[in-house]
């Protein structure tokens, strides 16, 4: 894929003004992958005992749901701790260090670490990095926005959530992007429940984003989650024709990513970092939810 000249990581970083006031971010040097003690239970892709992922959305029983509740609770409590930690001068590698330590202290494995080759324990996506940013030695700057996407594996189950944080003073357009993204997620969750089509989620998020002058990045989908990090269903965040209805006992994520500009993204040479094609900023928000008899419960 061609990388637009202005966004070529080999060129010097620069301030972009078309979509607000912020620095274009490119991947920088990072530290080695962190290690996890053997006392922590490893997920299938680390232990080598490969799991069979269900072919259709799984309805979980009470015991499985208890497992989901525990892992989701750990993921969300770590995410909450980022709120006070994130400030100018902190590197995203320091966020990785903290998430890694807090996961292990909770008895959990940080799911991103070595998942399909991802080298770090959390994803941190700054400004024009849309998703899957690799924590590195770039210090956060006043005016940045950073998404922290935390997944942990605890007693056999993954829990997954993310939030986009403002760093210091962020311009109004940045704050609006974060706010509308969060609203889109909450709005979608409100309408989930038994026998609601999965495709409704994307339809609602698309409409709400559009009404606010923002673009959904359609390349990224939410996912079923359980003993597996990613499984069916796929949750589209834009207009779609994905089949199937929600049923009580299903657990899946909703994780819309929105931008001010193009819906197109580019994957960089590291195989992970996804940037917006036009350099506009992207924000993302994610919860793991459970379909109940009457609606949906946020587990994270
Ligand atoms: N947490 C991300 C999600 O919401 C997945 C990250 S995959 C990783 O699905 F390998 F980058 F961690
Ligand atoms: Co996630
Ligand atoms: Co997810």
PDB file of C-alpha atoms and ligand atoms in Angstrom:
ATOM      1  CA  UNK A   1       0.000   0.000   0.000  1.00  0.00           C
ATOM      2  CA  UNK A   2       1.233   3.502  -0.782  1.00  0.00           C
ATOM      3  CA  UNK A   3       1.953   5.732   2.202  1.00  0.00           C
ATOM      4  CA  UNK A   4       1.020   9.356   1.532  1.00  0.00           C
ATOM      5  CA  UNK A   5       4.180  11.481   1.383  1.00  0.00           C
ATOM      6  CA  UNK A   6       3.204  13.721   4.269  1.00  0.00           C
ATOM      7  CA  UNK A   7       2.674  10.669   6.462  1.00  0.00           C
ATOM      8  CA  UNK A   8       5.803   8.775   5.469  1.00  0.00           C
ATOM      9  CA  UNK A   9       7.337   7.767   8.802  1.00  0.00           C
ATOM     10  CA  UNK A  10      10.801   8.446   7.439  1.00  0.00           C
ATOM     11  CA  UNK A  11       9.968  12.127   7.107  1.00  0.00           C
ATOM     12  CA  UNK A  12      10.112  14.469  10.072  1.00  0.00           C
ATOM     13  CA  UNK A  13       6.973  14.702  12.183  1.00  0.00           C
ATOM     14  CA  UNK A  14       4.930  17.793  11.585  1.00  0.00           C
ATOM     15  CA  UNK A  15       1.963  19.738  12.774  1.00  0.00           C
ATOM     16  CA  UNK A  16      -1.160  19.209  10.745  1.00  0.00           C
ATOM     17  CA  UNK A  17      -3.707  21.992  10.547  1.00  0.00           C
ATOM     18  CA  UNK A  18      -6.427  20.834   8.207  1.00  0.00           C
ATOM     19  CA  UNK A  19      -8.288  18.896  10.919  1.00  0.00           C
ATOM     20  CA  UNK A  20      -7.302  20.845  14.038  1.00  0.00           C
ATOM     21  CA  UNK A  21      -4.047  21.485  15.822  1.00  0.00           C
ATOM     22  CA  UNK A  22      -1.953  18.446  16.638  1.00  0.00           C
ATOM     23  CA  UNK A  23       1.220  16.624  15.749  1.00  0.00           C
ATOM     24  CA  UNK A  24       1.295  13.871  13.149  1.00  0.00           C
ATOM     25  CA  UNK A  25       2.648  10.818  14.911  1.00  0.00           C
ATOM     26  CA  UNK A  26       4.979   8.219  13.436  1.00  0.00           C
ATOM     27  CA  UNK A  27       6.265   5.041  15.153  1.00  0.00           C
ATOM     28  CA  UNK A  28       9.490   5.504  17.111  1.00  0.00           C
ATOM     29  CA  UNK A  29      12.065   3.330  18.896  1.00  0.00           C
ATOM     30  CA  UNK A  30      10.759   1.114  21.627  1.00  0.00           C
ATOM     31  CA  UNK A  31      11.952  -1.174  24.418  1.00  0.00           C
ATOM     32  CA  UNK A  32      12.015  -4.995  24.292  1.00  0.00           C
ATOM     33  CA  UNK A  33       8.840  -6.985  24.893  1.00  0.00           C
ATOM     34  CA  UNK A  34       8.120  -7.479  28.574  1.00  0.00           C
ATOM     35  CA  UNK A  35       8.068 -10.907  30.199  1.00  0.00           C
ATOM     36  CA  UNK A  36       5.335 -12.660  32.168  1.00  0.00           C
ATOM     37  CA  UNK A  37       6.115 -15.018  35.075  1.00  0.00           C
ATOM     38  CA  UNK A  38       5.213 -18.695  34.672  1.00  0.00           C
ATOM     39  CA  UNK A  39       2.818 -18.405  37.616  1.00  0.00           C
ATOM     40  CA  UNK A  40       0.371 -16.565  35.295  1.00  0.00           C
ATOM     41  CA  UNK A  41      -2.016 -18.662  33.189  1.00  0.00           C
ATOM     42  CA  UNK A  42      -1.188 -18.194  29.478  1.00  0.00           C
ATOM     43  CA  UNK A  43      -3.749 -17.990  26.652  1.00  0.00           C
ATOM     44  CA  UNK A  44      -3.733 -20.622  23.889  1.00  0.00           C
ATOM     45  CA  UNK A  45      -1.505 -18.661  21.481  1.00  0.00           C
ATOM     46  CA  UNK A  46       1.255 -18.601  24.118  1.00  0.00           C
ATOM     47  CA  UNK A  47       0.856 -22.046  25.667  1.00  0.00           C
ATOM     48  CA  UNK A  48       0.615 -23.668  22.227  1.00  0.00           C
ATOM     49  CA  UNK A  49      -2.496 -25.606  23.294  1.00  0.00           C
ATOM     50  CA  UNK A  50      -4.591 -24.215  20.489  1.00  0.00           C
ATOM     51  CA  UNK A  51      -8.263 -23.644  21.101  1.00  0.00           C
ATOM     52  CA  UNK A  52     -11.090 -24.443  18.778  1.00  0.00           C
ATOM     53  CA  UNK A  53     -12.964 -21.182  18.229  1.00  0.00           C
ATOM     54  CA  UNK A  54     -16.747 -21.672  17.826  1.00  0.00           C
ATOM     55  CA  UNK A  55     -17.991 -21.217  14.266  1.00  0.00           C
ATOM     56  CA  UNK A  56     -21.049 -19.199  15.279  1.00  0.00           C
ATOM     57  CA  UNK A  57     -21.737 -16.785  18.161  1.00  0.00           C
ATOM     58  CA  UNK A  58     -21.547 -18.725  21.416  1.00  0.00           C
ATOM     59  CA  UNK A  59     -24.209 -18.573  24.150  1.00  0.00           C
ATOM     60  CA  UNK A  60     -22.346 -18.789  27.437  1.00  0.00           C
ATOM     61  CA  UNK A  61     -23.514 -20.620  30.551  1.00  0.00           C
ATOM     62  CA  UNK A  62     -23.389 -19.229  34.097  1.00  0.00           C
ATOM     63  CA  UNK A  63     -19.880 -20.516  34.759  1.00  0.00           C
ATOM     64  CA  UNK A  64     -18.482 -19.037  31.544  1.00  0.00           C
ATOM     65  CA  UNK A  65     -20.203 -15.736  32.305  1.00  0.00           C
ATOM     66  CA  UNK A  66     -18.610 -15.635  35.733  1.00  0.00           C
ATOM     67  CA  UNK A  67     -15.235 -16.018  34.007  1.00  0.00           C
ATOM     68  CA  UNK A  68     -16.089 -13.178  31.612  1.00  0.00           C
ATOM     69  CA  UNK A  69     -17.185 -10.925  34.466  1.00  0.00           C
ATOM     70  CA  UNK A  70     -13.893 -11.415  36.278  1.00  0.00           C
ATOM     71  CA  UNK A  71     -11.608 -10.763  33.300  1.00  0.00           C
ATOM     72  CA  UNK A  72     -13.680  -7.773  32.157  1.00  0.00           C
ATOM     73  CA  UNK A  73     -13.583  -6.289  35.641  1.00  0.00           C
ATOM     74  CA  UNK A  74      -9.787  -6.498  35.695  1.00  0.00           C
ATOM     75  CA  UNK A  75      -9.464  -4.936  32.219  1.00  0.00           C
ATOM     76  CA  UNK A  76     -11.741  -2.029  33.099  1.00  0.00           C
ATOM     77  CA  UNK A  77     -10.114  -1.366  36.461  1.00  0.00           C
ATOM     78  CA  UNK A  78      -6.703  -1.137  34.748  1.00  0.00           C
ATOM     79  CA  UNK A  79      -8.164   1.177  32.105  1.00  0.00           C
ATOM     80  CA  UNK A  80      -9.544   3.431  34.865  1.00  0.00           C
ATOM     81  CA  UNK A  81      -6.084   3.765  36.350  1.00  0.00           C
ATOM     82  CA  UNK A  82      -4.817   5.279  33.080  1.00  0.00           C
ATOM     83  CA  UNK A  83      -6.939   8.371  33.674  1.00  0.00           C
ATOM     84  CA  UNK A  84      -4.605   9.880  36.252  1.00  0.00           C
ATOM     85  CA  UNK A  85      -1.405   8.407  34.795  1.00  0.00           C
ATOM     86  CA  UNK A  86      -1.692   9.901  31.321  1.00  0.00           C
ATOM     87  CA  UNK A  87      -0.120  13.354  31.073  1.00  0.00           C
ATOM     88  CA  UNK A  88       2.396  15.227  28.933  1.00  0.00           C
ATOM     89  CA  UNK A  89       5.950  13.771  29.058  1.00  0.00           C
ATOM     90  CA  UNK A  90       4.835  10.186  29.812  1.00  0.00           C
ATOM     91  CA  UNK A  91       5.911   7.852  26.996  1.00  0.00           C
ATOM     92  CA  UNK A  92       3.474   5.278  25.657  1.00  0.00           C
ATOM     93  CA  UNK A  93       6.087   2.689  26.680  1.00  0.00           C
ATOM     94  CA  UNK A  94       5.497   3.808  30.300  1.00  0.00           C
ATOM     95  CA  UNK A  95       1.792   3.101  29.758  1.00  0.00           C
ATOM     96  CA  UNK A  96       2.815  -0.355  28.536  1.00  0.00           C
ATOM     97  CA  UNK A  97       4.992  -0.868  31.597  1.00  0.00           C
ATOM     98  CA  UNK A  98       2.135   0.069  33.929  1.00  0.00           C
ATOM     99  CA  UNK A  99      -0.525  -2.011  32.140  1.00  0.00           C
ATOM    100  CA  UNK A 100       1.860  -4.954  32.095  1.00  0.00           C
ATOM    101  CA  UNK A 101       2.580  -4.680  35.818  1.00  0.00           C
ATOM    102  CA  UNK A 102      -1.059  -4.145  36.839  1.00  0.00           C
ATOM    103  CA  UNK A 103      -2.163  -7.146  34.734  1.00  0.00           C
ATOM    104  CA  UNK A 104       0.350  -9.433  36.409  1.00  0.00           C
ATOM    105  CA  UNK A 105      -0.470  -8.056  39.854  1.00  0.00           C
ATOM    106  CA  UNK A 106      -4.110  -8.975  39.164  1.00  0.00           C
ATOM    107  CA  UNK A 107      -3.012 -12.493  38.176  1.00  0.00           C
ATOM    108  CA  UNK A 108      -3.836 -11.869  34.507  1.00  0.00           C
ATOM    109  CA  UNK A 109      -1.922 -12.182  31.225  1.00  0.00           C
ATOM    110  CA  UNK A 110      -1.891  -8.992  29.064  1.00  0.00           C
ATOM    111  CA  UNK A 111      -3.581 -10.489  25.988  1.00  0.00           C
ATOM    112  CA  UNK A 112      -1.935  -8.353  23.243  1.00  0.00           C
ATOM    113  CA  UNK A 113       1.586  -9.546  24.193  1.00  0.00           C
ATOM    114  CA  UNK A 114       2.745 -11.856  21.347  1.00  0.00           C
ATOM    115  CA  UNK A 115      -0.802 -12.191  20.026  1.00  0.00           C
ATOM    116  CA  UNK A 116      -0.171 -12.814  16.314  1.00  0.00           C
ATOM    117  CA  UNK A 117       3.255 -11.269  16.860  1.00  0.00           C
ATOM    118  CA  UNK A 118       2.192  -8.029  18.559  1.00  0.00           C
ATOM    119  CA  UNK A 119       5.275  -7.053  20.628  1.00  0.00           C
ATOM    120  CA  UNK A 120       3.730  -5.157  23.571  1.00  0.00           C
ATOM    121  CA  UNK A 121       1.197  -5.623  26.369  1.00  0.00           C
ATOM    122  CA  UNK A 122      -1.291  -2.928  25.314  1.00  0.00           C
ATOM    123  CA  UNK A 123      -2.189  -0.907  22.201  1.00  0.00           C
ATOM    124  CA  UNK A 124      -1.644   2.857  22.416  1.00  0.00           C
ATOM    125  CA  UNK A 125      -2.837   4.882  19.435  1.00  0.00           C
ATOM    126  CA  UNK A 126      -1.962   8.580  19.334  1.00  0.00           C
ATOM    127  CA  UNK A 127      -3.591  11.292  17.130  1.00  0.00           C
ATOM    128  CA  UNK A 128      -3.547  10.071  13.484  1.00  0.00           C
ATOM    129  CA  UNK A 129      -2.787   6.498  14.591  1.00  0.00           C
ATOM    130  CA  UNK A 130      -6.223   4.904  14.352  1.00  0.00           C
ATOM    131  CA  UNK A 131      -5.697   1.541  16.067  1.00  0.00           C
ATOM    132  CA  UNK A 132      -3.033  -1.008  17.088  1.00  0.00           C
ATOM    133  CA  UNK A 133      -0.339   1.542  17.926  1.00  0.00           C
ATOM    134  CA  UNK A 134       2.755  -0.077  19.455  1.00  0.00           C
ATOM    135  CA  UNK A 135       3.851   1.637  22.707  1.00  0.00           C
ATOM    136  CA  UNK A 136       7.192   3.377  22.139  1.00  0.00           C
ATOM    137  CA  UNK A 137       9.579   6.024  23.467  1.00  0.00           C
ATOM    138  CA  UNK A 138       7.696   9.028  22.093  1.00  0.00           C
ATOM    139  CA  UNK A 139       6.626  11.223  25.014  1.00  0.00           C
ATOM    140  CA  UNK A 140       2.983  12.256  24.970  1.00  0.00           C
ATOM    141  CA  UNK A 141       2.630  15.961  24.253  1.00  0.00           C
ATOM    142  CA  UNK A 142       0.187  18.555  25.459  1.00  0.00           C
ATOM    143  CA  UNK A 143      -2.674  18.449  22.933  1.00  0.00           C
ATOM    144  CA  UNK A 144      -2.373  14.764  21.949  1.00  0.00           C
ATOM    145  CA  UNK A 145      -5.217  12.295  22.136  1.00  0.00           C
ATOM    146  CA  UNK A 146      -4.320   8.692  22.975  1.00  0.00           C
ATOM    147  CA  UNK A 147      -6.414   5.549  22.866  1.00  0.00           C
ATOM    148  CA  UNK A 148      -5.396   2.868  25.351  1.00  0.00           C
ATOM    149  CA  UNK A 149      -6.817  -0.563  24.455  1.00  0.00           C
ATOM    150  CA  UNK A 150      -6.525  -3.061  27.279  1.00  0.00           C
ATOM    151  CA  UNK A 151      -7.236  -6.759  27.058  1.00  0.00           C
ATOM    152  CA  UNK A 152      -6.443  -9.258  29.804  1.00  0.00           C
ATOM    153  CA  UNK A 153      -6.716 -13.028  30.024  1.00  0.00           C
ATOM    154  CA  UNK A 154      -7.760 -14.244  33.461  1.00  0.00           C
ATOM    155  CA  UNK A 155      -8.726 -17.788  34.502  1.00  0.00           C
ATOM    156  CA  UNK A 156      -9.479 -18.788  30.937  1.00  0.00           C
ATOM    157  CA  UNK A 157     -11.299 -15.694  29.628  1.00  0.00           C
ATOM    158  CA  UNK A 158     -10.420 -12.462  27.843  1.00  0.00           C
ATOM    159  CA  UNK A 159     -11.892  -9.064  28.734  1.00  0.00           C
ATOM    160  CA  UNK A 160     -11.368  -6.167  26.296  1.00  0.00           C
ATOM    161  CA  UNK A 161     -11.977  -2.410  26.582  1.00  0.00           C
ATOM    162  CA  UNK A 162     -10.525   0.890  25.425  1.00  0.00           C
ATOM    163  CA  UNK A 163     -10.926   4.601  25.820  1.00  0.00           C
ATOM    164  CA  UNK A 164      -9.405   7.677  24.204  1.00  0.00           C
ATOM    165  CA  UNK A 165      -7.848  10.167  26.621  1.00  0.00           C
ATOM    166  CA  UNK A 166      -6.999  13.819  26.063  1.00  0.00           C
ATOM    167  CA  UNK A 167      -3.436  14.731  27.077  1.00  0.00           C
ATOM    168  CA  UNK A 168      -3.318  18.153  28.738  1.00  0.00           C
ATOM    169  CA  UNK A 169      -5.106  20.803  26.686  1.00  0.00           C
ATOM    170  CA  UNK A 170      -6.714  19.375  23.563  1.00  0.00           C
ATOM    171  CA  UNK A 171      -8.344  21.546  20.888  1.00  0.00           C
ATOM    172  CA  UNK A 172     -12.156  21.554  20.642  1.00  0.00           C
ATOM    173  CA  UNK A 173     -12.237  19.354  17.565  1.00  0.00           C
ATOM    174  CA  UNK A 174     -10.203  16.714  19.367  1.00  0.00           C
ATOM    175  CA  UNK A 175     -12.492  16.797  22.397  1.00  0.00           C
ATOM    176  CA  UNK A 176     -15.564  16.604  20.168  1.00  0.00           C
ATOM    177  CA  UNK A 177     -14.110  13.563  18.377  1.00  0.00           C
ATOM    178  CA  UNK A 178     -13.523  11.773  21.693  1.00  0.00           C
ATOM    179  CA  UNK A 179     -16.990  12.721  23.002  1.00  0.00           C
ATOM    180  CA  UNK A 180     -18.950  11.657  19.922  1.00  0.00           C
ATOM    181  CA  UNK A 181     -17.034   8.366  19.698  1.00  0.00           C
ATOM    182  CA  UNK A 182     -17.968   7.551  23.298  1.00  0.00           C
ATOM    183  CA  UNK A 183     -21.601   8.590  22.621  1.00  0.00           C
ATOM    184  CA  UNK A 184     -21.745   6.322  19.567  1.00  0.00           C
ATOM    185  CA  UNK A 185     -20.608   3.382  21.674  1.00  0.00           C
ATOM    186  CA  UNK A 186     -23.113   4.101  24.479  1.00  0.00           C
ATOM    187  CA  UNK A 187     -25.929   4.687  21.999  1.00  0.00           C
ATOM    188  CA  UNK A 188     -25.245   1.332  20.294  1.00  0.00           C
ATOM    189  CA  UNK A 189     -25.125  -0.530  23.622  1.00  0.00           C
ATOM    190  CA  UNK A 190     -28.467   0.980  24.668  1.00  0.00           C
ATOM    191  CA  UNK A 191     -30.134  -0.639  21.679  1.00  0.00           C
ATOM    192  CA  UNK A 192     -28.648  -4.116  22.118  1.00  0.00           C
ATOM    193  CA  UNK A 193     -30.802  -6.937  23.467  1.00  0.00           C
ATOM    194  CA  UNK A 194     -32.425 -10.285  22.654  1.00  0.00           C
ATOM    195  CA  UNK A 195     -33.364 -10.727  18.982  1.00  0.00           C
ATOM    196  CA  UNK A 196     -31.840  -7.412  17.885  1.00  0.00           C
ATOM    197  CA  UNK A 197     -29.933  -7.895  14.577  1.00  0.00           C
ATOM    198  CA  UNK A 198     -26.151  -7.481  14.919  1.00  0.00           C
ATOM    199  CA  UNK A 199     -26.275  -5.163  11.916  1.00  0.00           C
ATOM    200  CA  UNK A 200     -28.274  -2.596  13.939  1.00  0.00           C
ATOM    201  CA  UNK A 201     -25.143  -1.644  15.870  1.00  0.00           C
ATOM    202  CA  UNK A 202     -23.339  -0.363  12.790  1.00  0.00           C
ATOM    203  CA  UNK A 203     -26.443   1.299  11.404  1.00  0.00           C
ATOM    204  CA  UNK A 204     -26.880   3.336  14.598  1.00  0.00           C
ATOM    205  CA  UNK A 205     -23.222   4.237  14.970  1.00  0.00           C
ATOM    206  CA  UNK A 206     -23.016   5.290  11.339  1.00  0.00           C
ATOM    207  CA  UNK A 207     -26.015   7.604  11.638  1.00  0.00           C
ATOM    208  CA  UNK A 208     -24.844   9.217  14.839  1.00  0.00           C
ATOM    209  CA  UNK A 209     -21.309   9.777  13.569  1.00  0.00           C
ATOM    210  CA  UNK A 210     -22.591  11.252  10.330  1.00  0.00           C
ATOM    211  CA  UNK A 211     -24.980  13.606  12.102  1.00  0.00           C
ATOM    212  CA  UNK A 212     -21.966  14.954  14.005  1.00  0.00           C
ATOM    213  CA  UNK A 213     -19.870  15.414  10.872  1.00  0.00           C
ATOM    214  CA  UNK A 214     -17.570  12.487  11.671  1.00  0.00           C
ATOM    215  CA  UNK A 215     -16.548   9.391   9.733  1.00  0.00           C
ATOM    216  CA  UNK A 216     -16.622   5.783  10.951  1.00  0.00           C
ATOM    217  CA  UNK A 217     -13.505   3.815   9.982  1.00  0.00           C
ATOM    218  CA  UNK A 218     -15.212   0.737   8.552  1.00  0.00           C
ATOM    219  CA  UNK A 219     -12.141  -1.519   8.522  1.00  0.00           C
ATOM    220  CA  UNK A 220     -12.303  -2.302  12.236  1.00  0.00           C
ATOM    221  CA  UNK A 221     -14.910  -4.595  13.714  1.00  0.00           C
ATOM    222  CA  UNK A 222     -15.928  -5.649  17.184  1.00  0.00           C
ATOM    223  CA  UNK A 223     -15.857  -9.360  17.943  1.00  0.00           C
ATOM    224  CA  UNK A 224     -17.149 -12.205  20.014  1.00  0.00           C
ATOM    225  CA  UNK A 225     -14.898 -12.853  22.994  1.00  0.00           C
ATOM    226  CA  UNK A 226     -14.477 -15.602  25.575  1.00  0.00           C
ATOM    227  CA  UNK A 227     -11.742 -18.213  25.917  1.00  0.00           C
ATOM    228  CA  UNK A 228     -10.740 -16.791  22.524  1.00  0.00           C
ATOM    229  CA  UNK A 229      -9.600 -13.169  21.999  1.00  0.00           C
ATOM    230  CA  UNK A 230     -11.474 -12.806  18.693  1.00  0.00           C
ATOM    231  CA  UNK A 231     -14.356 -14.990  17.483  1.00  0.00           C
ATOM    232  CA  UNK A 232     -17.836 -14.662  15.950  1.00  0.00           C
ATOM    233  CA  UNK A 233     -19.867 -12.515  15.638  1.00  0.00           C
ATOM    234  CA  UNK A 234     -18.167  -9.699  13.730  1.00  0.00           C
ATOM    235  CA  UNK A 235     -19.624  -6.389  14.845  1.00  0.00           C
ATOM    236  CA  UNK A 236     -19.594  -3.806  12.070  1.00  0.00           C
ATOM    237  CA  UNK A 237     -19.586  -0.170  13.087  1.00  0.00           C
ATOM    238  CA  UNK A 238     -20.994   1.178   9.843  1.00  0.00           C
ATOM    239  CA  UNK A 239     -23.884   0.245   7.535  1.00  0.00           C
ATOM    240  CA  UNK A 240     -23.685  -3.498   6.912  1.00  0.00           C
ATOM    241  CA  UNK A 241     -25.632  -6.658   6.119  1.00  0.00           C
ATOM    242  CA  UNK A 242     -24.056  -8.985   8.680  1.00  0.00           C
ATOM    243  CA  UNK A 243     -26.612 -11.705   9.494  1.00  0.00           C
ATOM    244  CA  UNK A 244     -27.873 -12.941  12.836  1.00  0.00           C
ATOM    245  CA  UNK A 245     -29.636 -11.872  16.004  1.00  0.00           C
ATOM    246  CA  UNK A 246     -28.320 -11.244  19.507  1.00  0.00           C
ATOM    247  CA  UNK A 247     -29.240 -13.873  22.114  1.00  0.00           C
ATOM    248  CA  UNK A 248     -29.012 -13.806  25.931  1.00  0.00           C
ATOM    249  CA  UNK A 249     -25.636 -15.187  27.039  1.00  0.00           C
ATOM    250  CA  UNK A 250     -23.657 -13.834  24.089  1.00  0.00           C
ATOM    251  CA  UNK A 251     -20.612 -11.689  24.859  1.00  0.00           C
ATOM    252  CA  UNK A 252     -18.983  -9.470  22.273  1.00  0.00           C
ATOM    253  CA  UNK A 253     -17.195  -6.157  21.946  1.00  0.00           C
ATOM    254  CA  UNK A 254     -18.330  -2.948  20.293  1.00  0.00           C
ATOM    255  CA  UNK A 255     -15.382  -0.696  19.425  1.00  0.00           C
ATOM    256  CA  UNK A 256     -16.108   2.102  16.949  1.00  0.00           C
ATOM    257  CA  UNK A 257     -13.206   4.188  15.625  1.00  0.00           C
ATOM    258  CA  UNK A 258     -14.118   7.592  14.159  1.00  0.00           C
ATOM    259  CA  UNK A 259     -12.143  10.263  12.311  1.00  0.00           C
ATOM    260  CA  UNK A 260     -12.567  13.840  11.098  1.00  0.00           C
ATOM    261  CA  UNK A 261     -11.708  12.935   7.528  1.00  0.00           C
ATOM    262  CA  UNK A 262     -11.267   9.944   5.276  1.00  0.00           C
ATOM    263  CA  UNK A 263     -12.564   6.492   6.138  1.00  0.00           C
ATOM    264  CA  UNK A 264      -9.424   4.948   4.649  1.00  0.00           C
ATOM    265  CA  UNK A 265      -6.483   3.703   6.672  1.00  0.00           C
ATOM    266  CA  UNK A 266      -2.978   2.414   5.944  1.00  0.00           C
ATOM    267  CA  UNK A 267      -1.042  -0.315   7.808  1.00  0.00           C
ATOM    268  CA  UNK A 268       2.616   0.607   8.331  1.00  0.00           C
ATOM    269  CA  UNK A 269       5.613  -1.657   7.709  1.00  0.00           C
ATOM    270  CA  UNK A 270       5.652  -2.910  11.300  1.00  0.00           C
ATOM    271  CA  UNK A 271       2.536  -4.865  10.339  1.00  0.00           C
ATOM    272  CA  UNK A 272       0.453  -3.343  13.157  1.00  0.00           C
ATOM    273  CA  UNK A 273       0.315   0.450  13.327  1.00  0.00           C
ATOM    274  CA  UNK A 274      -2.744   1.663  11.443  1.00  0.00           C
ATOM    275  CA  UNK A 275      -2.818   5.348  10.474  1.00  0.00           C
ATOM    276  CA  UNK A 276      -5.522   7.370   8.800  1.00  0.00           C
ATOM    277  CA  UNK A 277      -4.847   7.929   5.141  1.00  0.00           C
ATOM    278  CA  UNK A 278      -5.296  11.699   5.314  1.00  0.00           C
ATOM    279  CA  UNK A 279      -3.560  12.324   8.662  1.00  0.00           C
ATOM    280  CA  UNK A 280      -6.794  13.217  10.450  1.00  0.00           C
ATOM    281  CA  UNK A 281      -7.072  12.145  14.070  1.00  0.00           C
ATOM    282  CA  UNK A 282      -9.012   9.042  15.088  1.00  0.00           C
ATOM    283  CA  UNK A 283     -10.631   8.175  18.410  1.00  0.00           C
ATOM    284  CA  UNK A 284     -11.902   4.796  19.532  1.00  0.00           C
ATOM    285  CA  UNK A 285     -13.921   3.485  22.480  1.00  0.00           C
ATOM    286  CA  UNK A 286     -14.601  -0.157  23.357  1.00  0.00           C
ATOM    287  CA  UNK A 287     -16.608  -2.243  25.792  1.00  0.00           C
ATOM    288  CA  UNK A 288     -17.224  -5.952  26.182  1.00  0.00           C
ATOM    289  CA  UNK A 289     -20.959  -6.457  26.637  1.00  0.00           C
ATOM    290  CA  UNK A 290     -23.277  -9.314  27.609  1.00  0.00           C
ATOM    291  CA  UNK A 291     -26.715  -9.766  26.091  1.00  0.00           C
ATOM    292  CA  UNK A 292     -29.202 -10.335  28.923  1.00  0.00           C
ATOM    293  CA  UNK A 293     -32.925 -11.244  28.966  1.00  0.00           C
ATOM    294  CA  UNK A 294     -33.871  -7.576  28.806  1.00  0.00           C
ATOM    295  CA  UNK A 295     -31.058  -5.720  27.102  1.00  0.00           C
ATOM    296  CA  UNK A 296     -27.295  -5.539  27.424  1.00  0.00           C
ATOM    297  CA  UNK A 297     -24.937  -5.271  30.353  1.00  0.00           C
ATOM    298  CA  UNK A 298     -21.521  -3.634  30.072  1.00  0.00           C
ATOM    299  CA  UNK A 299     -18.993  -6.066  31.547  1.00  0.00           C
ATOM    300  CA  UNK A 300     -15.998  -3.731  31.310  1.00  0.00           C
TER     301      UNK A 300
HETATM  302  N1  LIG B   1      -7.710  -5.067  21.724  1.00  0.00           N
HETATM  303  C1  LIG B   1      -7.810  -5.083  20.294  1.00  0.00           C
HETATM  304  C2  LIG B   1      -9.267  -5.304  19.988  1.00  0.00           C
HETATM  305  O1  LIG B   1     -10.040  -4.571  20.497  1.00  0.00           O
HETATM  306  C3  LIG B   1      -6.979  -6.128  19.644  1.00  0.00           C
HETATM  307  C4  LIG B   1      -5.560  -5.835  19.651  1.00  0.00           C
HETATM  308  S1  LIG B   1      -4.716  -7.085  18.864  1.00  0.00           S
HETATM  309  C5  LIG B   1      -3.158  -6.741  19.342  1.00  0.00           C
HETATM  310  O2  LIG B   1      -9.712  -6.200  19.350  1.00  0.00           O
HETATM  311  F1  LIG B   1      -2.458  -7.754  19.015  1.00  0.00           F
HETATM  312  F2  LIG B   1      -2.778  -5.635  18.775  1.00  0.00           F
HETATM  313  F3  LIG B   1      -3.162  -6.600  20.617  1.00  0.00           F
HETATM  314 CO1  LIG B   2      -9.525  -3.916  22.419  1.00  0.00          CO
HETATM  315 CO1  LIG B   3     -11.699  -5.743  20.878  1.00  0.00          CO
END
